[in-house]
Amino acid sequence: MASQMISAIGVVVAGVFACALYYWLSDKLLQVIFPVSDSNIQVASRNLNRRSLVRPWLFLGPALMLLGVYLIYPVIATFILSFYDRSGANFVGLANYRWAFYDAGFRQSIFNNLLWLAVVPAVCTFFGLVIAVLTDRIWWGNIAKSLIFMPMAISFVGASVIWKFIYEYRGGNETQIGLLNAIVQFFGGDPQVWIALPFWNNFFLMVILIWIQTGFAMVILSAALRGIPEETIEAAVIDGANGWQIFWKIMVPQIWGTIAVVWTTITILVLKVFDIVLTMTNGQWDTMVLANLMFDWMFRGGGDSGRSAVIALVLMAAVTPIMIWNIRQANRETEGH
Amino acid sequence: MASMAMGIRRVGLPRLLLHLSVLLIVILWLVPTAGILITSIRDRDQITTSGWWTAFSSSTQTQAARLGAPSAAQQQGSNYVISGNVFEDGVEGKVREFGIRIADPREFEAGETADLGEGETLVINEDGTYIHSKTGPFDGERGRRVYLAVATPPVFTTENYESVLTSQGIGQAFVNSLTVAVPSTIIPILISAFAAYALSWMEFPGRALLIALVVGLIVVPLQMSLIPLLRLYNEVGSLLGVPSRSFVGIWLAHAAFGMPLAIYLLRNYIAGLPKEIIESARVDGASDFEIFMKIVLPLSFPALASFAIFQFLWTWNDLLVAMVFLGTSRDQVVLTGALNALLGSMGGNWEILAASAFITIIVPVLVFFALQRYLVRGLLAGSVKGG
């Protein structure tokens, strides 16, 4: 164990050192190849130009290489693989897409993903906004916020264990040790195996992600609320608006852009939800979602790269509008600089 | 009373309601984690017989015990008496109630003299001592069976942690998680910072396109990368004769997957540094390399810290990348993977699951509370500014 830690730290030191060495050496090399001396002004300025032409690519090189190998090449390869059979060797045209269209499991996953998309971003944003407004008004608001924000540091797997314990079911006359069933029993209801109730179990899984992500929405929205000019609220108060009206008619419209950002950020996260479903149900009892279906097909019976590629492409298609919107937004900002 | 009423009036009912509702939300948010934390230090028998919310009060269980055999009876006057203790050695607890039929184990209070008919009486005291007497000799070979409602005081233990850290392999998984997360966090920082500097302060054709590419890549689902990379890793592995699943492989994968966000966050920050500083350094003859190392890197510390926290939380908490790029053997499995495997194999053993879960979440939670400032700053820079 100790030796493994030491070698990991060794890797960190060596890696950082190697990176620094690369940038330093490449910079030095550039100066050797394109020397700038005082004797010949023309050559010197030409070499200076050449240097500044090459240098950005030396700085960008390692990053672009990683991006190329791990993100750009795979996106293209996944697209191509979706037209090939399970081994990736034989071209099968649109067969994988046709399979997806008629497959019951795929349709179930699409349905569940849509359900997640409809519920989680909306609930997180709403709760986040409400909690942000409430906590901004009390002296211990920052402590409250930090505690509600805390689940964001917990892994989806850890959160799943935490919530599985809440949903725990004990059969027969045994004492219920799951909090939810104990509460249900206390009010005279019958304990249930919550995560095995088709359709409704989706919501019990969503609760976990809502628990994790509400803090994120709260933090972002709370910062936006603080940016609202005091005068607009004061003016509304003078005009006799009540708290409810101020919230909906004055505050919400001014932070509309931030609400959209929070909503889309959580939407992207929800599209890729994987760990929670894997650890809670592994897709049983009609809870399968696209990311888990894709993972299943990647390894099921030796793996079917064609079908899982199609499922990955569906996810990609779903984020594409958000991606285009983000790029436009960023372009506008860079031009503004 | 009067002063309290005054206080309420001064605070105002709506304000009190505000405080109470925030308190309620905070409690609601903390209860799930508290459940796991408390369960992880409870005795395993108590976990299965009572809810964790009763952990601090003693739990009452029904037990069966057998009184002394008739042969042990001593004659006292006209009465035959068997006495002793219903608790075996070492068992702690207090008898609350007792009974002689399984259907009604709470028929009699502890200390009360139970009339069992035909001149037979039984007293069981709180501490478990009993006196069983009869006006005539006892018959039969074996002692009478009694049922007890026993209150056991709360028992807290570190045994669960000792057990998961050693025998369940969580200790090794913890080291594996650190082995994955630390290099995966630090290696991309320098690489992305250089790229971010080039994208902010160097003029070259295609710069706007590259920025757009980086922004676009932030949202590309990981799922798009998995299949080709798995094939690539297998090919490289067989080509070089090395295992395709290794720590080196996952370090590079994590570094690359974190790169778009890193470049984006750092570029936003570095591009916002005051122009005068960088230009005056240029006039003084500093090269870009020197400007970067001596001026930009130290000034960008807050942004670097934000990204490092993100990346650490993400790599520590990741399950998908580890499942694809690392093996499941003991010397490679990370905490999330080990916990997931335990959920499958130790379904109802909550003492093991709770302790393992707590070990899994403690490091990121500590990092979170210690460095929350930077995390929030990074979140705001990452989502409010650029979207």
XYZ file of C-alpha atoms in Angstrom:
724
model
C 0.000 0.000 0.000
C 2.638 2.471 1.085
C 4.756 1.697 -1.938
C 1.748 2.291 -4.188
C 1.207 5.715 -2.616
C 4.881 6.570 -2.975
C 4.846 5.596 -6.633
C 1.695 7.680 -7.196
C 3.374 10.696 -5.615
C 6.450 9.905 -7.694
C 4.261 10.005 -10.792
C 2.886 13.391 -9.781
C 6.340 14.858 -9.258
C 7.770 13.262 -12.384
C 4.718 14.236 -14.446
C 4.813 17.877 -13.388
C 8.564 17.965 -13.907
C 8.280 16.365 -17.369
C 5.565 18.832 -18.390
C 7.588 21.820 -17.237
C 10.658 20.400 -18.959
C 8.741 19.974 -22.218
C 7.565 23.575 -22.278
C 10.967 24.908 -21.255
C 12.927 22.766 -23.728
C 10.586 23.469 -26.620
C 10.889 27.188 -25.922
C 14.683 26.909 -25.854
C 14.661 24.806 -29.026
C 12.640 27.474 -30.756
C 15.267 30.054 -29.861
C 18.047 27.856 -31.225
C 16.267 27.097 -34.497
C 15.232 30.681 -35.100
C 18.100 32.730 -33.676
C 17.654 36.437 -33.234
C 20.928 38.301 -33.405
C 21.639 41.985 -33.713
C 23.852 41.589 -36.785
C 21.082 41.097 -39.329
C 17.902 42.981 -38.632
C 15.970 41.370 -41.470
C 16.739 37.796 -40.438
C 16.075 38.653 -36.836
C 12.611 40.039 -37.457
C 11.759 37.146 -39.764
C 12.831 34.671 -37.106
C 10.902 36.556 -34.436
C 7.806 36.248 -36.577
C 8.396 32.577 -37.116
C 8.853 32.061 -33.411
C 5.571 33.697 -32.569
C 3.936 31.632 -35.285
C 5.158 28.323 -33.826
C 5.078 29.091 -30.111
C 1.297 28.954 -29.585
C 1.243 25.435 -30.968
C 4.032 24.359 -28.642
C 1.996 25.669 -25.704
C -1.190 24.075 -26.999
C 0.429 20.830 -28.168
C -0.012 18.528 -25.166
C -3.548 19.730 -24.474
C -4.595 19.321 -28.097
C -3.059 15.865 -28.217
C -5.048 14.726 -25.174
C -8.242 16.296 -26.518
C -7.653 14.724 -29.904
C -7.004 11.200 -28.686
C -9.561 11.101 -25.885
C -12.437 13.225 -27.186
C -12.299 14.196 -30.854
C -11.121 10.913 -32.339
C -13.601 8.867 -30.222
C -16.565 11.027 -31.257
C -15.787 10.346 -34.918
C -15.000 6.669 -34.282
C -18.238 6.144 -32.339
C -20.178 7.641 -35.226
C -18.496 5.266 -37.683
C -18.851 2.252 -35.387
C -22.597 2.774 -35.210
C -22.798 1.530 -38.815
C -20.824 -1.626 -38.051
C -21.756 -4.918 -36.418
C -21.048 -5.976 -32.840
C -17.353 -6.642 -33.423
C -16.880 -3.436 -35.398
C -15.551 -5.386 -38.398
C -18.474 -5.609 -40.833
C -20.520 -2.765 -42.269
C -24.235 -3.235 -41.553
C -25.701 0.074 -42.701
C -28.571 1.307 -40.566
C -29.258 -2.052 -38.888
C -28.260 -0.799 -35.436
C -30.499 2.240 -35.744
C -33.372 0.009 -36.880
C -32.739 -2.238 -33.885
C -32.883 0.734 -31.528
C -36.126 1.948 -33.052
C -37.922 -1.358 -32.423
C -36.216 -2.445 -29.193
C -38.474 -2.372 -26.130
C -35.564 -1.847 -23.739
C -34.362 1.143 -25.733
C -37.808 2.685 -25.759
C -38.126 2.122 -22.015
C -34.812 3.902 -21.489
C -35.838 6.844 -23.652
C -39.073 7.121 -21.708
C -37.253 7.032 -18.365
C -34.660 9.560 -19.526
C -37.447 11.911 -20.590
C -39.062 11.436 -17.194
C -35.790 12.324 -15.478
C -35.353 15.332 -17.768
C -38.858 16.553 -17.039
C -38.556 16.302 -13.267
C -35.006 16.720 -11.976
C -33.861 20.030 -13.571
C -37.192 21.677 -12.757
C -37.313 20.519 -9.145
C -33.639 21.312 -8.485
C -33.938 24.793 -9.960
C -37.159 25.517 -8.098
C -35.900 24.251 -4.725
C -32.560 25.948 -5.310
C -34.259 29.268 -5.985
C -36.586 29.014 -3.004
C -33.779 28.031 -0.626
C -31.555 30.797 -2.004
C -34.258 33.386 -1.348
C -34.964 32.066 2.157
C -31.332 31.732 3.253
C -30.402 35.193 1.972
C -32.677 36.640 4.637
C -31.247 35.106 7.807
C -27.992 35.569 9.671
C -27.054 31.900 9.617
C -27.939 31.588 5.933
C -24.381 30.811 4.904
C -24.156 27.884 7.315
C -27.485 26.539 6.062
C -26.354 26.925 2.470
C -23.102 25.172 3.064
C -24.902 22.208 4.660
C -27.417 21.932 1.812
C -24.561 22.254 -0.675
C -22.570 19.467 1.009
C -24.138 16.464 -0.811
C -22.498 17.762 -3.976
C -19.194 16.468 -2.616
C -20.631 12.983 -2.146
C -20.256 10.489 -4.965
C -23.368 9.171 -6.674
C -22.469 5.719 -5.366
C -22.137 6.990 -1.799
C -25.413 8.891 -2.134
C -27.079 5.764 -3.478
C -26.000 3.771 -0.420
C -27.268 6.573 1.806
C -30.655 6.572 0.133
C -30.911 2.824 -0.285
C -30.766 2.700 3.492
C -33.686 5.146 3.667
C -35.692 2.963 1.268
C -34.665 -0.287 3.019
C -37.501 -2.786 3.346
C -37.809 -5.585 5.898
C -40.336 -8.319 5.269
C -42.835 -9.920 7.619
C -43.087 -8.614 11.150
C -39.498 -7.455 11.394
C -38.840 -3.919 12.605
C -38.483 -1.538 9.672
C -34.994 -0.016 9.780
C -35.490 2.087 6.650
C -36.648 5.573 7.579
C -39.268 5.836 4.835
C -40.941 2.541 5.703
C -40.814 3.366 9.412
C -42.612 6.652 8.724
C -45.165 4.930 6.506
C -45.751 2.316 9.196
C -46.017 4.971 11.877
C -48.908 6.557 9.991
C -50.563 3.178 9.588
C -49.487 2.372 6.023
C -47.968 -0.813 4.655
C -44.194 -0.926 4.129
C -43.180 -1.209 0.470
C -40.152 -2.261 -1.537
C -39.881 1.262 -2.918
C -37.212 0.713 -5.539
C -39.088 -2.237 -7.035
C -42.355 -0.419 -7.720
C -42.383 0.041 -11.498
C -42.788 3.607 -12.721
C -42.796 5.155 -9.223
C -39.329 3.781 -8.464
C -37.950 6.212 -11.066
C -38.979 9.039 -8.770
C -37.318 7.446 -5.776
C -34.085 7.358 -7.752
C -34.562 10.953 -8.914
C -34.775 12.094 -5.298
C -31.105 11.153 -4.927
C -29.986 13.403 -7.769
C -32.251 16.202 -6.566
C -30.701 15.890 -3.108
C -27.247 16.246 -4.658
C -27.933 18.980 -7.205
C -30.247 21.387 -5.391
C -27.227 22.837 -3.583
C -25.587 23.626 -6.903
C -28.675 25.444 -8.174
C -28.954 27.283 -4.863
C -25.354 28.549 -4.908
C -25.525 29.845 -8.473
C -28.957 31.405 -8.084
C -28.080 32.959 -4.760
C -25.133 34.735 -6.392
C -27.431 35.962 -9.146
C -29.998 37.211 -6.626
C -27.310 39.251 -4.889
C -26.564 40.898 -8.214
C -30.077 42.306 -8.474
C -29.973 46.087 -7.999
C -31.494 47.084 -4.645
C -33.337 49.981 -6.249
C -35.620 47.750 -8.303
C -36.802 45.989 -5.161
C -37.104 49.211 -3.173
C -39.153 50.739 -5.955
C -41.470 47.743 -5.914
C -41.836 47.994 -2.127
C -42.722 51.685 -2.393
C -45.265 50.826 -5.059
C -46.860 48.489 -2.518
C -45.915 45.119 -3.961
C -46.031 42.190 -1.538
C -43.286 39.574 -1.095
C -44.872 37.156 -3.528
C -45.157 39.771 -6.265
C -41.625 41.000 -5.699
C -40.314 37.449 -6.046
C -42.157 36.554 -9.264
C -42.361 39.906 -11.005
C -39.156 41.657 -9.962
C -36.547 39.079 -8.937
C -37.217 36.088 -11.199
C -37.300 38.053 -14.489
C -33.944 39.669 -13.655
C -32.177 36.351 -13.130
C -33.850 34.566 -16.019
C -30.534 34.024 -17.797
C -28.978 32.376 -14.751
C -32.022 30.157 -14.297
C -31.577 28.977 -17.885
C -27.896 28.224 -17.259
C -28.657 26.229 -14.106
C -31.427 24.376 -15.899
C -29.251 23.381 -18.852
C -26.289 22.418 -16.668
C -28.469 20.046 -14.656
C -30.108 18.811 -17.866
C -26.721 17.689 -19.197
C -25.969 15.959 -15.931
C -29.347 14.214 -15.921
C -28.890 12.963 -19.485
C -25.753 11.136 -18.411
C -27.133 9.730 -15.162
C -25.519 6.330 -14.707
C -24.096 5.573 -11.259
C -27.368 6.029 -9.391
C -29.317 3.614 -11.572
C -26.441 1.125 -11.615
C -26.108 0.970 -7.840
C -29.781 1.225 -6.904
C -31.458 -1.135 -9.385
C -29.015 -1.846 -12.234
C -31.911 -1.081 -14.558
C -34.256 -3.665 -13.046
C -37.932 -2.965 -12.410
C -38.207 -0.715 -15.467
C -35.666 1.865 -14.333
C -33.193 1.510 -17.227
C -31.798 4.734 -18.679
C -29.713 5.324 -21.805
C -26.293 5.554 -20.160
C -26.841 2.251 -18.362
C -28.254 0.566 -21.445
C -25.190 1.684 -23.358
C -22.864 0.334 -20.668
C -24.782 -2.939 -20.700
C -24.418 -3.354 -24.461
C -20.757 -2.423 -24.260
C -19.995 -5.523 -22.208
C -23.039 -7.816 -22.634
C -22.023 -11.130 -24.211
C -18.583 -9.859 -25.139
C -19.937 -6.452 -26.104
C -21.825 -5.011 -29.067
C -20.002 -1.866 -30.131
C -22.523 -1.059 -32.886
C -25.582 -0.944 -30.676
C -23.910 0.821 -27.782
C -22.518 3.377 -30.256
C -26.057 4.134 -31.415
C -27.155 4.693 -27.815
C -24.175 6.994 -27.180
C -25.076 8.963 -30.305
C -28.581 9.524 -28.981
C -27.052 11.126 -25.895
C -24.758 13.175 -28.106
C -27.673 14.352 -30.225
C -29.518 15.388 -27.080
C -26.708 17.654 -25.876
C -25.954 19.118 -29.309
C -28.457 22.015 -29.104
C -27.032 23.042 -25.736
C -23.534 22.727 -27.168
C -24.318 25.024 -30.093
C -25.928 27.542 -27.779
C -22.867 27.503 -25.492
C -20.479 28.000 -28.421
C -22.486 30.950 -29.703
C -22.536 32.464 -26.249
C -18.765 32.010 -25.881
C -18.087 33.462 -29.330
C -20.077 36.542 -28.483
C -18.018 36.941 -25.325
C -14.641 36.524 -27.056
C -15.598 39.082 -29.650
C -16.511 41.424 -26.833
C -12.985 41.235 -25.380
C -42.572 33.599 29.583
C -43.157 37.302 29.219
C -39.699 37.945 27.884
C -40.058 35.108 25.406
C -43.319 36.491 24.157
C -41.639 39.858 23.815
C -38.840 38.208 21.887
C -41.241 36.592 19.495
C -43.040 39.840 19.008
C -39.791 41.616 18.302
C -38.618 38.949 15.844
C -42.065 38.728 14.349
C -44.000 35.644 13.446
C -43.087 35.680 9.728
C -39.403 35.824 10.631
C -39.789 32.957 13.062
C -41.517 30.974 10.321
C -38.641 31.796 7.991
C -36.059 30.513 10.469
C -38.086 27.395 11.146
C -38.589 26.537 7.492
C -34.882 26.929 6.713
C -34.081 24.801 9.752
C -36.508 22.150 8.510
C -34.916 22.103 5.052
C -31.428 21.822 6.541
C -32.516 18.927 8.756
C -34.204 17.248 5.792
C -30.971 17.551 3.831
C -28.792 16.230 6.659
C -30.914 13.319 7.852
C -29.903 10.851 5.103
C -26.185 11.312 5.762
C -26.739 11.238 9.522
C -28.449 7.868 9.147
C -25.417 6.316 7.501
C -22.976 7.967 9.899
C -24.834 6.792 13.011
C -25.403 3.324 11.601
C -21.720 2.946 10.828
C -20.816 3.124 14.529
C -23.668 0.978 15.867
C -23.468 -2.605 16.952
C -24.491 -4.911 14.115
C -27.214 -6.692 16.092
C -28.814 -3.415 17.061
C -28.781 -2.189 13.457
C -31.036 -5.030 12.376
C -33.454 -4.794 15.286
C -34.054 -1.068 15.570
C -34.005 2.014 13.406
C -30.921 4.246 13.593
C -33.061 7.127 14.867
C -33.495 5.169 18.104
C -29.745 4.625 18.394
C -29.334 6.798 21.473
C -32.170 5.273 23.463
C -31.920 1.652 24.507
C -33.607 -0.806 22.224
C -36.066 -3.404 23.456
C -35.861 -6.905 22.061
C -37.750 -10.049 22.838
C -35.574 -12.915 23.987
C -36.236 -16.420 25.124
C -34.539 -17.945 28.157
C -34.821 -21.128 30.161
C -35.059 -21.216 33.907
C -33.099 -23.695 35.999
C -34.046 -27.356 35.782
C -36.284 -28.848 38.497
C -33.306 -30.811 39.761
C -31.759 -27.521 40.877
C -34.749 -26.712 43.095
C -34.110 -26.158 46.752
C -36.680 -26.809 49.362
C -37.492 -23.790 51.548
C -40.165 -24.775 54.062
C -43.065 -26.092 52.093
C -41.921 -24.304 48.920
C -39.573 -25.528 46.238
C -37.472 -22.656 44.873
C -35.288 -22.327 41.777
C -33.270 -19.137 41.577
C -30.629 -17.765 39.243
C -30.143 -15.239 36.461
C -31.808 -15.376 33.059
C -28.836 -13.654 31.454
C -25.916 -15.782 30.472
C -22.473 -14.517 31.295
C -21.491 -11.295 29.675
C -24.900 -10.365 28.336
C -25.948 -6.883 29.274
C -29.414 -5.538 29.462
C -32.404 -4.839 31.608
C -35.521 -6.936 31.776
C -38.542 -4.735 31.184
C -41.289 -7.319 31.024
C -41.581 -11.070 30.912
C -44.099 -13.738 30.064
C -44.420 -17.497 29.802
C -46.158 -17.712 26.439
C -44.493 -16.627 23.190
C -47.710 -14.937 22.153
C -47.481 -12.592 25.107
C -43.885 -11.941 26.166
C -44.935 -8.750 27.964
C -47.522 -10.241 30.267
C -45.799 -9.206 33.505
C -43.707 -6.248 34.575
C -40.180 -6.898 35.779
C -40.160 -7.288 39.575
C -43.844 -8.172 39.662
C -44.788 -11.545 41.103
C -46.461 -13.555 38.395
C -49.001 -16.101 39.498
C -48.676 -19.006 37.120
C -51.428 -21.081 38.755
C -51.284 -24.287 40.791
C -49.250 -22.530 43.451
C -46.493 -21.652 41.047
C -45.045 -18.121 41.095
C -42.247 -16.380 39.242
C -40.472 -13.095 39.800
C -37.921 -11.799 37.303
C -36.120 -8.667 38.347
C -34.664 -5.949 36.117
C -31.142 -7.284 36.494
C -32.220 -10.747 35.355
C -32.229 -12.515 38.713
C -35.302 -14.621 39.208
C -37.070 -16.636 41.858
C -39.269 -19.411 40.599
C -41.169 -21.145 43.377
C -43.904 -23.696 43.774
C -45.815 -25.023 46.718
C -45.003 -28.594 45.655
C -42.104 -30.240 43.807
C -41.495 -29.227 40.175
C -42.145 -31.885 37.609
C -40.509 -32.607 34.284
C -36.842 -32.762 33.339
C -36.177 -29.300 31.965
C -36.651 -25.823 33.305
C -39.552 -23.600 32.297
C -39.215 -21.532 29.168
C -39.772 -17.773 29.673
C -39.916 -14.882 27.273
C -38.352 -11.573 28.101
C -38.570 -8.054 26.763
C -34.987 -6.933 27.285
C -33.824 -3.355 26.977
C -30.271 -3.235 25.713
C -28.344 -0.022 26.257
C -27.014 1.584 23.063
C -23.748 0.043 21.984
C -21.351 2.031 19.820
C -18.335 0.435 18.296
C -15.531 1.016 15.827
C -15.623 -2.656 14.908
C -17.434 -2.006 11.614
C -14.655 0.278 10.452
C -11.957 -2.173 11.504
C -13.754 -4.912 9.622
C -14.309 -3.038 6.343
C -10.828 -1.518 6.291
C -9.140 -4.891 6.598
C -11.319 -7.806 5.540
C -13.570 -6.054 3.002
C -10.669 -4.468 1.130
C -11.879 -0.896 1.664
C -8.470 0.109 3.046
C -6.752 -0.946 -0.151
C -9.515 0.660 -2.236
C -8.931 3.922 -0.365
C -5.273 3.854 -1.374
C -6.288 3.005 -4.952
C -8.678 5.959 -5.044
C -5.900 8.273 -3.879
C -3.575 6.741 -6.464
C -6.116 7.543 -9.176
C -7.260 10.962 -7.981
C -4.041 12.768 -7.047
C -2.107 12.437 -10.344
C -5.356 12.849 -12.330
C -5.868 16.179 -10.588
C -2.382 17.638 -10.768
C -1.140 16.538 -14.194
C -3.820 18.334 -16.263
C -3.374 21.636 -14.418
C -0.061 22.652 -15.977
C -1.003 21.369 -19.431
C -4.309 23.222 -19.487
C -2.797 26.383 -18.024
C -0.264 26.600 -20.867
C -3.058 26.054 -23.386
C -5.233 28.654 -21.680
C -2.388 31.183 -21.790
C -1.914 30.578 -25.518
C -5.630 31.018 -26.098
C -5.722 34.271 -24.125
C -2.530 36.188 -24.852
C -1.110 34.898 -28.125
C -2.361 35.880 -31.527
C -2.510 33.107 -34.083
C -4.883 31.972 -36.845
C -7.584 29.578 -35.701
C -7.678 30.802 -32.121
C -11.391 31.596 -32.089
C -12.094 28.193 -33.611
C -10.081 26.433 -30.912
C -11.930 28.294 -28.158
C -15.226 27.267 -29.709
C -13.983 23.674 -29.908
C -13.041 23.641 -26.224
C -16.411 25.094 -25.217
C -18.155 22.494 -27.342
C -16.166 19.612 -25.904
C -17.190 20.506 -22.320
C -20.625 18.984 -22.801
C -19.693 15.966 -24.959
C -21.008 12.939 -23.056
C -18.292 10.647 -21.768
C -20.255 7.816 -23.339
C -19.118 8.967 -26.779
C -15.509 8.218 -25.845
C -15.803 4.887 -24.118
C -16.128 2.391 -26.977
C -13.295 3.629 -29.219
C -11.014 4.168 -26.231
C -11.661 0.687 -24.883
C -10.706 -0.722 -28.293
C -7.680 1.556 -28.509
C -6.491 0.550 -25.042
C -6.854 -3.141 -25.865
C -4.860 -2.686 -29.073
C -2.123 -0.653 -27.427
C -2.008 -3.141 -24.585
C -1.534 -6.141 -26.837
C 0.901 -4.246 -29.049
C 3.172 -3.311 -26.178
C 2.512 -6.464 -24.197
C 1.221 -4.552 -21.169
C -2.155 -4.915 -19.424
C -4.750 -2.682 -21.083
C -6.192 -1.683 -17.692
C -3.686 0.252 -15.630
C -3.313 3.365 -13.501
C -1.395 5.093 -16.296
C -4.372 4.558 -18.596
C -6.868 6.077 -16.187
C -4.583 9.025 -15.314
C -4.423 10.000 -18.964
C -8.158 9.438 -19.450
C -9.108 11.582 -16.450
C -6.610 14.262 -17.457
C -8.100 14.405 -20.949
C -11.740 14.345 -19.828
C -11.101 17.219 -17.427
C -9.164 19.223 -19.994
C -12.004 21.125 -21.748
C -13.419 22.508 -18.501
C -9.915 23.251 -17.218
C -8.907 25.188 -20.318
C -12.215 27.031 -20.324
C -12.097 28.032 -16.636
C -8.432 29.040 -16.779
C -8.816 30.909 -20.042
C -11.684 32.945 -18.610
C -9.487 33.862 -15.691
C -6.179 34.397 -17.504
C -7.788 36.479 -20.246
C -9.145 38.734 -17.518
C -5.706 39.507 -16.039
C -4.674 43.151 -16.470
C -3.208 43.751 -19.894
C -0.641 46.259 -18.588
C 1.216 43.700 -16.493
C 1.741 41.323 -19.386
C 2.615 43.999 -21.926
C 5.116 45.721 -19.676
C 6.785 42.364 -19.088
C 6.958 41.869 -22.856
C 8.512 45.283 -23.298
C 11.106 44.332 -20.705
C 12.066 41.456 -22.966
C 10.499 38.557 -21.094
C 9.626 35.580 -23.286
C 6.132 34.076 -23.222
C 7.491 31.154 -21.253
C 8.879 33.465 -18.591
C 5.731 35.604 -18.490
C 3.672 32.496 -18.018
C 5.820 30.944 -15.289
C 6.612 34.119 -13.353
C 3.492 36.239 -13.747
C 0.472 34.364 -15.050
C 0.783 31.144 -13.071
C 1.132 32.786 -9.634
C -1.683 35.247 -10.374
C -3.997 32.461 -11.512
C -3.820 30.571 -8.240
C -7.539 31.004 -7.377
C -8.611 29.631 -10.754
C -6.116 26.775 -10.531
C -7.434 25.917 -7.067
C -11.048 25.966 -8.292
C -10.279 23.585 -11.088
C -8.167 21.327 -8.876
C -11.063 20.915 -6.438
C -13.489 20.132 -9.251
C -11.170 17.622 -10.783
C -10.362 15.991 -7.460
C -14.037 15.608 -6.519
C -14.851 14.313 -9.974
C -12.026 11.759 -10.147
C -12.521 10.591 -6.558
C -16.275 10.175 -7.033
C -16.142 8.707 -10.526
C -17.421 5.197 -11.115
C -17.912 4.933 -14.889
C -14.365 5.746 -16.016
C -12.923 3.451 -13.343
C -15.209 0.606 -14.411
C -14.068 0.898 -18.004
C -10.370 1.688 -17.626
C -9.453 -0.132 -14.412
C -9.791 -3.776 -13.417
C -11.930 -5.080 -10.572
C -9.083 -6.849 -8.809
C -8.242 -5.800 -5.282
C -5.121 -3.861 -6.228
C -6.984 -1.722 -8.791
C -10.564 -1.283 -7.619
C -11.364 2.225 -6.354
C -13.684 3.096 -3.465
C -16.763 3.740 -5.576
C -16.285 0.445 -7.392
C -15.686 -1.444 -4.156
C -18.778 0.095 -2.587
C -20.843 -0.813 -5.623
C -19.593 -4.405 -5.420
C -20.421 -4.550 -1.693
C -23.969 -3.380 -2.422
C -24.321 -6.465 -4.583
C -22.700 -8.986 -2.280
C -23.547 -7.552 1.172
C -27.094 -6.419 0.369
C -28.523 -6.330 3.898
C -25.347 -5.979 5.953
C -25.749 -2.343 6.763
C -22.896 -2.221 9.280
C -20.506 -2.987 6.418
C -22.229 -0.787 3.824
C -22.561 2.187 6.164
C -18.945 2.126 7.288
C -17.709 1.684 3.709
C -19.939 4.485 2.459
C -18.675 6.798 5.152
C -15.040 6.072 4.301
C -15.899 6.782 0.661
C -17.492 10.153 1.313
C -15.308 11.510 4.097
C -12.391 12.726 1.948
C -14.429 14.731 -0.596
C -16.622 16.140 2.176
C -13.570 17.362 4.101
C -12.108 18.845 0.915
C -15.472 20.468 0.282
C -15.725 22.144 3.672
C -12.089 23.226 3.710
C -12.029 24.706 0.215
C -15.652 25.643 -0.390
C -14.702 29.222 -1.257
C -12.737 28.147 -4.314
C -15.353 25.622 -5.356
C -18.105 28.237 -5.376
C -15.890 30.675 -7.261
C -15.178 28.042 -9.895
C -18.842 27.137 -10.216
C -19.781 30.766 -10.739
C -17.041 31.292 -13.312
C -17.956 28.068 -15.086
C -21.664 28.530 -15.408
C -22.712 32.121 -14.932
C -20.202 33.728 -17.243
C -20.033 31.436 -20.190
C -22.952 29.092 -19.792
